[in-house]
Tab-separated table of C-alpha atoms in Angstrom:
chain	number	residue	atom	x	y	z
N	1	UNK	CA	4.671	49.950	10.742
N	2	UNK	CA	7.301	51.773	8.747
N	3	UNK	CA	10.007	50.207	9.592
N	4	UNK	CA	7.938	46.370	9.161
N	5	UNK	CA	8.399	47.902	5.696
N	6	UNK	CA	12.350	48.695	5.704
N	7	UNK	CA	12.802	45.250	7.184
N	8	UNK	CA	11.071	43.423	3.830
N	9	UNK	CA	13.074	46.306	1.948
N	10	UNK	CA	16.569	44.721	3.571
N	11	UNK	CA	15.185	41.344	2.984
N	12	UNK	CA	14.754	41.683	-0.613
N	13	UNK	CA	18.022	43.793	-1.005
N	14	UNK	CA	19.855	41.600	0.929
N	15	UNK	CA	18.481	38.259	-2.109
N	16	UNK	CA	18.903	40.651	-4.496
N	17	UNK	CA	22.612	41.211	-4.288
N	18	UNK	CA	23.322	37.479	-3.773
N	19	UNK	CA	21.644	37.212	-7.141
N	20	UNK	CA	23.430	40.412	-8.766
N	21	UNK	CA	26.883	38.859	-7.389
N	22	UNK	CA	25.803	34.875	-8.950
N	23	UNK	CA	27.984	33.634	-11.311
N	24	UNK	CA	25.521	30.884	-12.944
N	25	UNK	CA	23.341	33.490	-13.354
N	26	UNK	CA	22.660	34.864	-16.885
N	27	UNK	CA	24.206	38.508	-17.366
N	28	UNK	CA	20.924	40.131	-17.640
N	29	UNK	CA	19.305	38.804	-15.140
N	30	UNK	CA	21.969	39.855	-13.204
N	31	UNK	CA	21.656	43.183	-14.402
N	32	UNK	CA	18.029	43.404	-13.688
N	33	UNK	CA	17.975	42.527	-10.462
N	34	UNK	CA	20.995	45.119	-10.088
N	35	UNK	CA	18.309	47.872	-11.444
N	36	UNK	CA	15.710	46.597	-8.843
N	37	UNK	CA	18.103	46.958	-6.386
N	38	UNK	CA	18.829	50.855	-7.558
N	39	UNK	CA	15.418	51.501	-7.651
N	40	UNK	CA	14.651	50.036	-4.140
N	41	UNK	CA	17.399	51.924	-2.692
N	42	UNK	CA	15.853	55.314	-3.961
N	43	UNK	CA	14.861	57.208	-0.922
N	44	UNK	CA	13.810	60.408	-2.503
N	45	UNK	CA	11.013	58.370	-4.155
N	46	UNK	CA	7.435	57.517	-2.656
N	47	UNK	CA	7.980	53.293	-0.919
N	48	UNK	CA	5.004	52.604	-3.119
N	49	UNK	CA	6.773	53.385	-6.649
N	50	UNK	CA	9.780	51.781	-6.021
N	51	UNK	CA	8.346	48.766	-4.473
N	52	UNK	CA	5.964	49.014	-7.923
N	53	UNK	CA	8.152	49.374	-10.564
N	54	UNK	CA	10.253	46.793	-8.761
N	55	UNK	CA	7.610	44.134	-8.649
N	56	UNK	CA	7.199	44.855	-12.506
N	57	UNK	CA	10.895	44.529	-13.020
N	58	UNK	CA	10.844	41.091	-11.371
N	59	UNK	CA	7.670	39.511	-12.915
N	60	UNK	CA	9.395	40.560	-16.725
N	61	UNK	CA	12.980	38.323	-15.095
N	62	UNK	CA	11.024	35.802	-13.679
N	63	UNK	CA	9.389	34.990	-16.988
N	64	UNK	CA	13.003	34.182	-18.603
N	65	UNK	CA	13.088	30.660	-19.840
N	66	UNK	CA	17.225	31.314	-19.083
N	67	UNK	CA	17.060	31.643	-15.814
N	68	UNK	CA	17.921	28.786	-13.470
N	69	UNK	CA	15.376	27.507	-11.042
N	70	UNK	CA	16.695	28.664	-7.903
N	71	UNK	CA	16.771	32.068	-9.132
N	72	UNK	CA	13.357	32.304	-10.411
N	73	UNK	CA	11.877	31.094	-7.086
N	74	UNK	CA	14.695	33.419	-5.062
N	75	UNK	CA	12.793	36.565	-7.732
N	76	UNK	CA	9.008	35.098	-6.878
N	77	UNK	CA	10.108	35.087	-2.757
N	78	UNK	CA	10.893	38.547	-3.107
N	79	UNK	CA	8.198	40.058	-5.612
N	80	UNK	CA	5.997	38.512	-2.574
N	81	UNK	CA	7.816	40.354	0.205
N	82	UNK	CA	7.007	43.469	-1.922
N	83	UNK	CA	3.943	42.626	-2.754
N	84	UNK	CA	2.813	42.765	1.128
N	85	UNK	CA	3.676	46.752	1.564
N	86	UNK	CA	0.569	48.525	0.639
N	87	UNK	CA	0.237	50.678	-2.375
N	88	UNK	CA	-1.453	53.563	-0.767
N	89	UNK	CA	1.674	54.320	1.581
C-alpha cells in the first residue's frame, strides 16, 4: 500500500517539475509549485502533512486568474492524486 502512495508521490513530482521548468508559466506559479515540490520531497515529515499542506498550496495556485489553462488543470490532476492518500497514514 505504501508504495501505491510513493507512486502518486512520483506522479505529482514528476507534473510538478514540468510546471516549475515552464516558461509560459507566470513566475509565481512557478515558484509555488517549486515549494510543493520541496515539501513533497520531505521525508522526515509524516506522508499526510506534506501531501496536506501541498493540496493547500495547490488549491491557493489554482485559483490564479494568471495562470494558463493547461496549468490549472495539470495543478487540479495532481491535488486529486493527493487527495486519494488517506489522511490518517
Amino acid at each position: 500500500m505504501a508504495s501505491d502512495f510513493k507512486d502518486v508521490i512520483n506522479q505529482c513530482i514528476q507534473i510538478l517539475e514540468q510546471i516549475a521548468n515552464d516558461s509560459s508559466v507566470p513566475r509565481n506559479i512557478r515558484r509555488s509549485a517549486s515549494d510543493v515540490l520541496t515539501t513533497l520531497k520531505k521525508e522526515d515529515e509524516p506522508l499526510f502533512m506534506r501531501t496536506t499542506a501541498s493540496i493547500s498550496i495547490l488549491e491557493d495556485i489554482s485559483n490564479d486568474p494568471n495562470i494558463p489553462l493547461h496549468t490549472r488543470t495539470l495543478i487540479w490532476n495532481v491535488a486529486s492524486q493527493l487527495e486519494t492518500i488517506p489522511v490518517d497514514d
